[in-house]
Amino acid sequence: MKILVTGGAGYIGSHTCIELIAAGHDVVVVDNLCNASEEALKRVGAICGQDIDFIEADIRDFNALDEVFSNHAVDAVIHFAGLKAVGESTRIPLAYYDNNVNGSRVLLSVMEKHKVNTLVFSSSATVYGDPASVPIREDFPLSATNPYGQTKLVVEQMCRETVAANPDLSIVLLRYFNPVGAHASGQIGEDPKGIPNNLMPFIAQVAVGKREYLSVFGDDYNTPDGTGVRDYIHVVDLAQGHVAAIEKSHGKAGCHTYNLGTGQGYSVLDMVKAFAQASGKEIPYKIVARRPGDIGQCYADPTLAKENLNWAAKKSLQEMVEDTWRWQSNNPQGYSS
Ligand code: NAD
Ligand code: WQD
């Protein structure tokens, strides 16, 4: 299949391009590079032994997308493009609605015009809000505690309604838990701008000496060691989940939702310990107050994806931290190293 990957220069998108090409698909990437570097795609090309077809464009630009679909015989779309920082979304909510909701609306309109009927969308476990229990199943109640999460809820709903109105359409909503890790080559990985919001890149920057210590946000949660528990999933497993989703859904109409997680929770201190072991570096940390909006624990029931997509995460915590460390230590300044 020829697959358009929006946001394909970003963290998850770049890893997914590699897995798509390895599975025999052709890839064309659209990205406006607002949170990515073209260098990532150059490295994806080097890993895959072929240049990546890349168009620098904004998904909110109908005419630019129209041209992409006119020039490429696209069979299916994987849609990563969007803004993803929870804290930032509370400061500039309109930018989040414009990018994430309006961008997805424009993409769906252009797909409709060109009769492209298969879409995989990046949703998030954030749509479960603060779950009443764990592990979390896809039929749990949905809620959002911030504008970012709300944009994911709106786009999910827009997808369900668009499928209801168009019986030829096939959309898969993938709710990711906490993506971490990097390609085993150490050539591509997560390259956050400024101070990382997420735990793993923050720990990695402490290990490499870019930051002095990790602030652990609270040790009084109702969890085994009191720190927050999450379902960390290796980005390569996640990327393979997209290949499974697009291959299973192409040509089969309907809207389906899957958790992509491992089903295993680890605490903040588990992550610190595993990273220290893999890197041989001390990770100094200080316990500080809870981060507003954080929840105690969040991990997936990944059964549905196993049953329907024949996909399950395979990589261990050790591989997650070792691969992150290889990427971070080879590229202390990310893609600008
Ligand atoms: P990322 O920022 O690395 O990738 C997103 C890419 O989209 C970037 O390359 C960015 O330049 C591009 N982009 C943003 N707005 C665009 C626009 N209007 N037009 C064209 N390109 C645009 O983020 P990621 O971690 O790879 O996340 C990918 C998707 O997965 C996002 O939709 C995110 O919300 C979702 N997601 C991420 C996580 C996570 O923790 N990383 C968890 C759940 C869901
Ligand atoms: C993990 C754990 C923190 C940083 C966020 C989004 C979610 C999704 C994934 C996109 C928590 C603790 C963190 C630090 C810490 N993204 N922590 N010190 O909050 O589970 O999810 O990213 O969809 O929507 O909300 O991930 O990596 O920020 O935090 O102690 O400096 O690490 O409190 O327990 P989170 P995270």
CSV table of C-alpha atoms and ligand atoms in Angstrom, one decimal:
chain,number,residue,atom,x,y,z
A,1,MET,CA,0.0,0.0,0.0
A,2,LYS,CA,1.0,3.6,-0.4
A,3,ILE,CA,0.6,5.2,3.0
A,4,LEU,CA,0.5,8.9,3.7
A,5,VAL,CA,2.0,9.6,7.1
A,6,THR,CA,1.1,13.0,8.6
A,7,GLY,CA,3.5,14.1,11.2
A,8,GLY,CA,5.9,11.4,9.9
A,9,ALA,CA,9.0,13.4,10.9
A,10,GLY,CA,8.1,13.3,14.6
A,11,TYR,CA,8.9,10.9,17.3
A,12,ILE,CA,6.3,8.1,16.7
A,13,GLY,CA,5.9,8.9,13.0
A,14,SER,CA,9.5,8.5,12.1
A,15,HIS,CA,9.7,5.0,13.8
A,16,THR,CA,6.4,4.0,12.1
A,17,CYS,CA,7.8,4.9,8.6
A,18,ILE,CA,10.6,2.4,9.2
A,19,GLU,CA,8.2,-0.4,10.2
A,20,LEU,CA,5.9,0.4,7.3
A,21,ILE,CA,8.8,0.2,4.8
A,22,ALA,CA,10.1,-3.0,6.4
A,23,ALA,CA,6.6,-4.5,5.9
A,24,GLY,CA,6.8,-3.6,2.2
A,25,HIS,CA,4.7,-0.4,2.0
A,26,ASP,CA,5.5,2.8,0.3
A,27,VAL,CA,5.5,5.9,2.4
A,28,VAL,CA,4.9,9.6,1.8
A,29,VAL,CA,5.3,12.0,4.7
A,30,VAL,CA,3.6,15.4,5.2
A,31,ASP,CA,5.0,17.4,8.1
A,32,ASN,CA,5.2,21.2,8.8
A,33,LEU,CA,8.3,20.6,11.0
A,34,CYS,CA,6.8,22.6,13.9
A,35,ASN,CA,8.1,20.0,16.3
A,36,ALA,CA,10.5,17.9,14.2
A,37,SER,CA,13.7,18.1,12.1
A,38,GLU,CA,14.1,17.0,8.5
A,39,GLU,CA,17.3,15.2,9.7
A,40,ALA,CA,15.0,12.6,11.3
A,41,LEU,CA,13.7,11.6,7.9
A,42,LYS,CA,17.2,11.6,6.4
A,43,ARG,CA,18.2,9.1,9.1
A,44,VAL,CA,15.0,7.0,8.5
A,45,GLY,CA,16.1,6.9,4.8
A,46,ALA,CA,19.6,5.8,5.7
A,47,ILE,CA,18.2,3.0,8.0
A,48,CYS,CA,15.8,1.9,5.3
A,49,GLY,CA,18.2,2.3,2.4
A,50,GLN,CA,15.9,4.5,0.4
A,51,ASP,CA,15.0,8.2,0.3
A,52,ILE,CA,11.8,9.2,2.1
A,53,ASP,CA,9.2,11.1,0.0
A,54,PHE,CA,8.7,14.2,2.1
A,55,ILE,CA,6.4,17.2,1.5
A,56,GLU,CA,6.8,20.1,4.0
A,57,ALA,CA,3.2,21.2,4.4
A,58,ASP,CA,0.6,22.0,7.1
A,59,ILE,CA,-2.4,19.6,7.3
A,60,ARG,CA,-4.7,22.6,7.9
A,61,ASP,CA,-3.8,23.8,4.3
A,62,PHE,CA,-6.6,22.1,2.2
A,63,ASN,CA,-4.9,23.1,-1.1
A,64,ALA,CA,-1.5,21.7,-0.1
A,65,LEU,CA,-3.0,18.4,1.0
A,66,ASP,CA,-5.2,18.3,-2.1
A,67,GLU,CA,-2.0,18.5,-4.2
A,68,VAL,CA,-0.4,15.7,-2.3
A,69,PHE,CA,-3.4,13.4,-2.9
A,70,SER,CA,-3.4,14.4,-6.6
A,71,ASN,CA,0.3,13.7,-7.0
A,72,HIS,CA,0.4,10.4,-5.0
A,73,ALA,CA,-1.9,7.4,-5.3
A,74,VAL,CA,-2.5,7.2,-1.6
A,75,ASP,CA,-4.3,4.1,-0.3
A,76,ALA,CA,-4.4,4.9,3.4
A,77,VAL,CA,-3.4,7.5,5.9
A,78,ILE,CA,-1.8,7.3,9.3
A,79,HIS,CA,-2.4,10.6,11.1
A,80,PHE,CA,0.2,11.7,13.7
A,81,ALA,CA,0.3,15.4,13.0
A,82,GLY,CA,-0.7,17.5,16.0
A,83,LEU,CA,0.4,19.3,19.1
A,84,LYS,CA,0.9,17.2,22.2
A,85,ALA,CA,2.0,19.1,25.2
A,86,VAL,CA,-0.6,19.0,28.0
A,87,GLY,CA,0.7,22.1,29.9
A,88,GLU,CA,1.0,24.2,26.7
A,89,SER,CA,-2.5,23.3,25.7
A,90,THR,CA,-3.9,25.0,28.8
A,91,ARG,CA,-2.0,28.2,27.9
A,92,ILE,CA,-2.8,28.2,24.2
A,93,PRO,CA,-6.0,26.1,23.8
A,94,LEU,CA,-7.1,27.7,20.6
A,95,ALA,CA,-3.8,26.7,18.9
A,96,TYR,CA,-4.6,23.1,20.0
A,97,TYR,CA,-8.1,23.1,18.7
A,98,ASP,CA,-6.9,24.6,15.4
A,99,ASN,CA,-4.0,22.2,14.9
A,100,ASN,CA,-5.6,19.0,16.2
A,101,VAL,CA,-9.3,19.4,15.5
A,102,ASN,CA,-9.3,21.6,12.5
A,103,GLY,CA,-6.2,19.8,11.0
A,104,SER,CA,-8.0,16.5,11.3
A,105,ARG,CA,-11.2,17.9,9.8
A,106,VAL,CA,-9.2,19.2,6.8
A,107,LEU,CA,-7.5,15.9,6.4
A,108,LEU,CA,-10.8,14.0,6.4
A,109,SER,CA,-12.3,16.4,3.9
A,110,VAL,CA,-9.4,15.9,1.5
A,111,MET,CA,-9.5,12.1,2.0
A,112,GLU,CA,-13.3,12.3,1.1
A,113,LYS,CA,-12.6,14.3,-2.0
A,114,HIS,CA,-10.0,11.8,-3.2
A,115,LYS,CA,-12.0,8.7,-2.1
A,116,VAL,CA,-9.3,7.5,0.3
A,117,ASN,CA,-11.1,5.4,2.8
A,118,THR,CA,-8.6,4.1,5.4
A,119,LEU,CA,-7.3,6.2,8.3
A,120,VAL,CA,-5.4,5.3,11.5
A,121,PHE,CA,-5.6,8.1,14.1
A,122,SER,CA,-3.2,8.8,17.1
A,123,SER,CA,-5.4,9.0,20.1
A,124,SER,CA,-4.2,8.8,23.7
A,125,ALA,CA,-4.9,7.1,27.0
A,126,THR,CA,-5.5,10.7,28.2
A,127,VAL,CA,-9.1,10.2,26.9
A,128,TYR,CA,-9.8,8.0,30.0
A,129,GLY,CA,-9.2,10.9,32.4
A,130,ASP,CA,-8.7,9.6,35.9
A,131,PRO,CA,-9.9,6.0,35.5
A,132,ALA,CA,-12.0,4.4,38.3
A,133,SER,CA,-9.9,1.2,38.0
A,134,VAL,CA,-7.0,-0.4,36.2
A,135,PRO,CA,-6.3,-2.1,33.8
A,136,ILE,CA,-8.2,0.2,31.4
A,137,ARG,CA,-10.5,-1.3,28.8
A,138,GLU,CA,-11.6,0.5,25.6
A,139,ASP,CA,-15.2,0.7,26.9
A,140,PHE,CA,-14.3,2.7,30.0
A,141,PRO,CA,-15.9,6.1,30.4
A,142,LEU,CA,-14.1,9.0,28.5
A,143,SER,CA,-13.3,12.4,29.9
A,144,ALA,CA,-10.6,15.1,29.5
A,145,THR,CA,-8.9,17.2,32.1
A,146,ASN,CA,-7.1,19.6,29.7
A,147,PRO,CA,-7.5,21.1,26.2
A,148,TYR,CA,-5.1,18.6,24.7
A,149,GLY,CA,-7.1,15.6,25.9
A,150,GLN,CA,-10.3,17.4,24.8
A,151,THR,CA,-9.0,17.7,21.3
A,152,LYS,CA,-8.4,13.9,21.2
A,153,LEU,CA,-12.0,13.3,22.4
A,154,VAL,CA,-13.4,15.7,19.8
A,155,VAL,CA,-11.4,14.1,16.9
A,156,GLU,CA,-12.4,10.6,18.0
A,157,GLN,CA,-16.0,11.7,18.0
A,158,MET,CA,-15.6,13.4,14.6
A,159,CYS,CA,-14.2,10.1,13.2
A,160,ARG,CA,-17.1,8.0,14.6
A,161,GLU,CA,-19.6,10.5,13.1
A,162,THR,CA,-17.9,10.6,9.8
A,163,VAL,CA,-17.8,6.8,9.6
A,164,ALA,CA,-21.5,6.7,10.5
A,165,ALA,CA,-22.2,9.0,7.6
A,166,ASN,CA,-19.9,7.2,5.1
A,167,PRO,CA,-20.3,3.4,5.1
A,168,ASP,CA,-17.2,3.0,3.0
A,169,LEU,CA,-14.9,4.6,5.5
A,170,SER,CA,-12.5,2.6,7.8
A,171,ILE,CA,-11.0,4.4,10.8
A,172,VAL,CA,-8.9,2.9,13.6
A,173,LEU,CA,-8.5,5.0,16.7
A,174,LEU,CA,-5.3,3.9,18.6
A,175,ARG,CA,-5.1,5.0,22.2
A,176,TYR,CA,-1.4,5.0,23.1
A,177,PHE,CA,-0.3,4.7,26.7
A,178,ASN,CA,3.3,6.1,27.4
A,179,PRO,CA,5.6,5.7,24.3
A,180,VAL,CA,9.3,5.6,25.2
A,181,GLY,CA,12.5,4.1,23.7
A,182,ALA,CA,14.1,4.6,20.4
A,183,HIS,CA,15.1,2.7,17.3
A,184,ALA,CA,17.8,0.1,18.1
A,185,SER,CA,20.3,1.8,15.7
A,186,GLY,CA,20.5,4.8,18.1
A,187,GLN,CA,20.0,7.0,15.0
A,188,ILE,CA,16.5,8.2,15.7
A,189,GLY,CA,14.6,8.9,18.9
A,190,GLU,CA,12.6,11.5,20.9
A,191,ASP,CA,14.1,15.0,20.6
A,192,PRO,CA,11.9,17.3,22.7
A,193,LYS,CA,12.4,21.1,22.3
A,194,GLY,CA,13.3,22.8,25.6
A,195,ILE,CA,12.7,21.2,29.0
A,196,PRO,CA,11.1,17.8,28.5
A,197,ASN,CA,7.5,17.4,29.8
A,198,ASN,CA,7.7,13.6,29.9
A,199,LEU,CA,9.5,11.4,32.3
A,200,MET,CA,11.7,9.3,30.0
A,201,PRO,CA,13.4,12.1,28.0
A,202,PHE,CA,13.9,14.0,31.3
A,203,ILE,CA,15.6,11.0,32.9
A,204,ALA,CA,17.7,10.6,29.8
A,205,GLN,CA,18.8,14.2,29.9
A,206,VAL,CA,19.8,13.9,33.6
A,207,ALA,CA,21.9,10.8,32.7
A,208,VAL,CA,23.7,12.6,29.9
A,209,GLY,CA,24.5,15.6,32.2
A,210,LYS,CA,22.1,18.1,30.5
A,211,ARG,CA,20.0,18.4,33.7
A,212,GLU,CA,21.1,18.2,37.3
A,213,TYR,CA,18.3,16.1,38.8
A,214,LEU,CA,14.8,14.7,38.2
A,215,SER,CA,11.9,16.1,40.1
A,216,VAL,CA,9.7,13.2,41.1
A,217,PHE,CA,6.1,14.5,41.1
A,218,GLY,CA,4.7,13.1,44.3
A,219,ASP,CA,5.4,10.0,46.4
A,220,ASP,CA,2.0,9.8,48.1
A,221,TYR,CA,-0.1,8.1,45.4
A,222,ASN,CA,-1.9,4.9,46.2
A,223,THR,CA,0.8,2.8,44.4
A,224,PRO,CA,3.4,0.3,45.7
A,225,ASP,CA,6.1,2.9,46.2
A,226,GLY,CA,3.9,6.0,46.2
A,227,THR,CA,5.1,7.4,42.8
A,228,GLY,CA,2.9,7.4,39.7
A,229,VAL,CA,2.5,4.2,37.7
A,230,ARG,CA,2.3,4.2,33.9
A,231,ASP,CA,2.2,1.7,31.0
A,232,TYR,CA,5.4,2.5,29.1
A,233,ILE,CA,5.5,1.0,25.6
A,234,HIS,CA,8.5,0.8,23.3
A,235,VAL,CA,8.0,3.1,20.3
A,236,VAL,CA,9.0,0.3,17.9
A,237,ASP,CA,6.2,-1.9,19.3
A,238,LEU,CA,3.9,1.0,19.0
A,239,ALA,CA,5.0,1.5,15.4
A,240,GLN,CA,4.3,-2.1,14.6
A,241,GLY,CA,0.8,-1.7,16.1
A,242,HIS,CA,0.2,0.8,13.4
A,243,VAL,CA,1.3,-1.6,10.6
A,244,ALA,CA,-1.1,-4.2,12.1
A,245,ALA,CA,-4.0,-1.7,12.3
A,246,ILE,CA,-3.6,-0.4,8.8
A,247,GLU,CA,-3.2,-3.9,7.2
A,248,LYS,CA,-6.2,-5.3,9.2
A,249,SER,CA,-8.5,-2.4,8.5
A,250,HIS,CA,-7.9,-1.6,4.9
A,251,GLY,CA,-11.0,-2.4,2.9
A,252,LYS,CA,-13.0,-3.2,6.0
A,253,ALA,CA,-15.5,-0.4,6.8
A,254,GLY,CA,-16.2,0.8,10.3
A,255,CYS,CA,-14.7,2.6,13.2
A,256,HIS,CA,-12.6,0.6,15.7
A,257,THR,CA,-10.7,1.6,18.9
A,258,TYR,CA,-7.8,-0.1,20.4
A,259,ASN,CA,-5.5,0.5,23.4
A,260,LEU,CA,-1.8,0.2,22.5
A,261,GLY,CA,0.0,-0.6,25.8
A,262,THR,CA,1.8,-3.5,27.4
A,263,GLY,CA,-0.6,-4.1,30.2
A,264,GLN,CA,2.2,-3.7,32.7
A,265,GLY,CA,2.6,-0.7,35.0
A,266,TYR,CA,6.0,0.7,36.2
A,267,SER,CA,6.5,3.5,38.8
A,268,VAL,CA,8.6,6.6,38.4
A,269,LEU,CA,11.2,5.0,40.7
A,270,ASP,CA,11.2,1.8,38.7
A,271,MET,CA,12.1,3.9,35.7
A,272,VAL,CA,14.8,5.7,37.5
A,273,LYS,CA,16.4,2.4,38.7
A,274,ALA,CA,16.1,0.7,35.3
A,275,PHE,CA,17.7,3.7,33.5
A,276,ALA,CA,20.5,4.0,36.0
A,277,GLN,CA,21.3,0.3,35.5
A,278,ALA,CA,21.2,0.6,31.7
A,279,SER,CA,23.3,3.7,31.5
A,280,GLY,CA,25.7,3.1,34.4
A,281,LYS,CA,24.9,6.7,35.5
A,282,GLU,CA,23.5,7.9,38.7
A,283,ILE,CA,20.1,9.6,38.3
A,284,PRO,CA,19.8,12.1,41.2
A,285,TYR,CA,16.2,12.9,42.0
A,286,LYS,CA,14.2,14.9,44.5
A,287,ILE,CA,10.7,14.2,45.6
A,288,VAL,CA,8.5,17.3,45.0
A,289,ALA,CA,4.8,18.1,45.1
A,290,ARG,CA,2.4,16.3,42.8
A,291,ARG,CA,2.0,17.8,39.3
A,292,PRO,CA,-1.5,19.3,38.9
A,293,GLY,CA,-3.7,17.1,36.8
A,294,ASP,CA,-1.6,13.9,37.2
A,295,ILE,CA,-3.3,10.6,38.1
A,296,GLY,CA,-1.9,7.8,40.3
A,297,GLN,CA,-2.0,4.9,38.0
A,298,CYS,CA,-2.8,4.2,34.4
A,299,TYR,CA,-2.2,1.0,32.4
A,300,ALA,CA,-3.9,-0.8,29.6
A,301,ASP,CA,-5.8,-3.9,29.1
A,302,PRO,CA,-4.3,-4.7,25.7
A,303,THR,CA,-6.5,-7.8,25.0
A,304,LEU,CA,-8.6,-6.3,22.3
A,305,ALA,CA,-5.6,-5.3,20.1
A,306,LYS,CA,-4.3,-8.9,20.6
A,307,GLU,CA,-7.6,-10.5,19.6
A,308,ASN,CA,-8.5,-8.2,16.6
A,309,LEU,CA,-5.1,-7.0,15.3
A,310,ASN,CA,-3.0,-9.9,16.3
A,311,TRP,CA,-0.6,-7.4,17.8
A,312,ALA,CA,1.0,-7.3,21.2
A,313,ALA,CA,3.9,-5.3,22.6
A,314,LYS,CA,7.0,-7.5,22.9
A,315,LYS,CA,9.9,-5.3,24.1
A,316,SER,CA,10.9,-5.3,27.8
A,317,LEU,CA,11.6,-2.4,30.1
A,318,GLN,CA,15.3,-3.1,29.7
A,319,GLU,CA,15.1,-2.6,25.9
A,320,MET,CA,13.1,0.6,26.4
A,321,VAL,CA,15.8,2.1,28.7
A,322,GLU,CA,18.8,0.7,26.8
A,323,ASP,CA,17.5,2.0,23.4
A,324,THR,CA,16.7,5.4,24.9
A,325,TRP,CA,20.2,5.6,26.4
A,326,ARG,CA,21.8,4.6,23.1
A,327,TRP,CA,20.0,7.4,21.3
A,328,GLN,CA,20.6,10.0,24.0
A,329,SER,CA,24.3,9.2,24.5
A,330,ASN,CA,25.0,9.1,20.7
A,331,ASN,CA,23.0,12.4,20.2
A,332,PRO,CA,23.3,14.5,23.4
A,333,GLN,CA,21.8,17.5,21.6
A,334,GLY,CA,19.2,15.4,19.7
A,335,TYR,CA,19.1,15.9,15.9
A,336,SER,CA,21.3,19.1,16.2
A,337,SER,CA,24.1,17.1,17.8
B,1,NAD,P1,5.7,14.7,17.7
B,1,NAD,O1,5.5,16.2,18.1
B,1,NAD,O2,7.1,14.2,17.7
B,1,NAD,O3,5.1,14.5,16.2
B,1,NAD,C1,4.1,15.2,15.7
B,1,NAD,C2,4.5,15.7,14.3
B,1,NAD,O4,3.5,16.4,13.7
B,1,NAD,C3,5.7,16.6,14.4
B,1,NAD,O5,6.7,16.2,13.5
B,1,NAD,C4,5.2,18.0,14.0
B,1,NAD,O6,6.1,18.8,13.3
B,1,NAD,C5,4.0,17.6,13.1
B,1,NAD,N1,2.9,18.5,13.0
B,1,NAD,C6,2.3,19.1,14.1
B,1,NAD,N2,1.3,19.9,13.6
B,1,NAD,C7,1.3,19.8,12.3
B,1,NAD,C8,0.5,20.4,11.2
B,1,NAD,N3,-0.5,21.2,11.5
B,1,NAD,N4,0.8,20.0,10.0
B,1,NAD,C9,1.8,19.2,9.7
B,1,NAD,N5,2.5,18.6,10.6
B,1,NAD,C10,2.3,18.9,11.9
B,1,NAD,O7,4.8,13.9,18.6
B,1,NAD,P2,4.7,12.3,18.8
B,1,NAD,O8,5.1,11.9,20.1
B,1,NAD,O9,5.3,11.6,17.6
B,1,NAD,O10,3.1,12.1,18.7
B,1,NAD,C11,2.4,11.8,17.5
B,1,NAD,C12,0.9,11.8,17.7
B,1,NAD,O11,0.7,10.8,18.8
B,1,NAD,C13,0.4,13.1,18.2
B,1,NAD,O12,-0.9,13.2,17.6
B,1,NAD,C14,0.2,12.9,19.7
B,1,NAD,O13,-0.9,13.7,20.2
B,1,NAD,C15,-0.1,11.4,19.8
B,1,NAD,N6,0.3,10.8,21.1
B,1,NAD,C16,1.5,11.0,21.6
B,1,NAD,C17,1.9,10.4,22.8
B,1,NAD,C18,3.2,10.6,23.4
B,1,NAD,O14,3.4,10.5,24.6
B,1,NAD,N7,4.3,10.9,22.6
B,1,NAD,C19,0.9,9.7,23.5
B,1,NAD,C20,-0.4,9.6,23.0
B,1,NAD,C21,-0.7,10.1,21.8
B,2,WQD,C1,4.8,9.9,33.7
B,2,WQD,C2,5.0,9.8,35.2
B,2,WQD,C3,4.6,11.9,36.3
B,2,WQD,C4,8.0,14.0,34.6
B,2,WQD,C5,1.5,12.4,29.3
B,2,WQD,C6,0.3,13.0,28.8
B,2,WQD,C7,-0.5,11.9,28.0
B,2,WQD,C8,0.3,11.3,27.0
B,2,WQD,C9,1.6,10.8,27.5
B,2,WQD,C10,0.0,12.3,24.9
B,2,WQD,C11,3.9,10.5,36.0
B,2,WQD,C12,6.0,11.5,36.5
B,2,WQD,C13,7.1,13.0,34.9
B,2,WQD,C14,8.9,14.4,35.6
B,2,WQD,C15,7.9,12.9,37.1
B,2,WQD,N1,0.7,12.1,25.9
B,2,WQD,N2,7.0,12.5,36.2
B,2,WQD,N3,8.8,13.9,36.8
B,2,WQD,O1,1.7,12.3,32.5
B,2,WQD,O2,1.5,9.8,32.1
B,2,WQD,O3,1.2,11.4,30.2
B,2,WQD,O4,2.3,11.9,28.2
B,2,WQD,O5,-1.1,11.9,24.6
B,2,WQD,O6,-1.6,12.6,27.5
B,2,WQD,O7,-0.5,13.5,29.9
B,2,WQD,O8,3.4,11.1,31.2
B,2,WQD,O9,5.9,11.1,31.1
B,2,WQD,O10,4.7,13.2,31.7
B,2,WQD,O11,4.7,11.2,33.3
B,2,WQD,O12,7.8,12.5,38.3
B,2,WQD,O13,9.8,15.3,35.4
B,2,WQD,O14,6.2,10.4,35.6
B,2,WQD,O15,4.1,12.4,37.5
B,2,WQD,O16,3.7,9.8,37.1
B,2,WQD,P1,1.9,11.2,31.6
B,2,WQD,P2,4.7,11.7,31.8
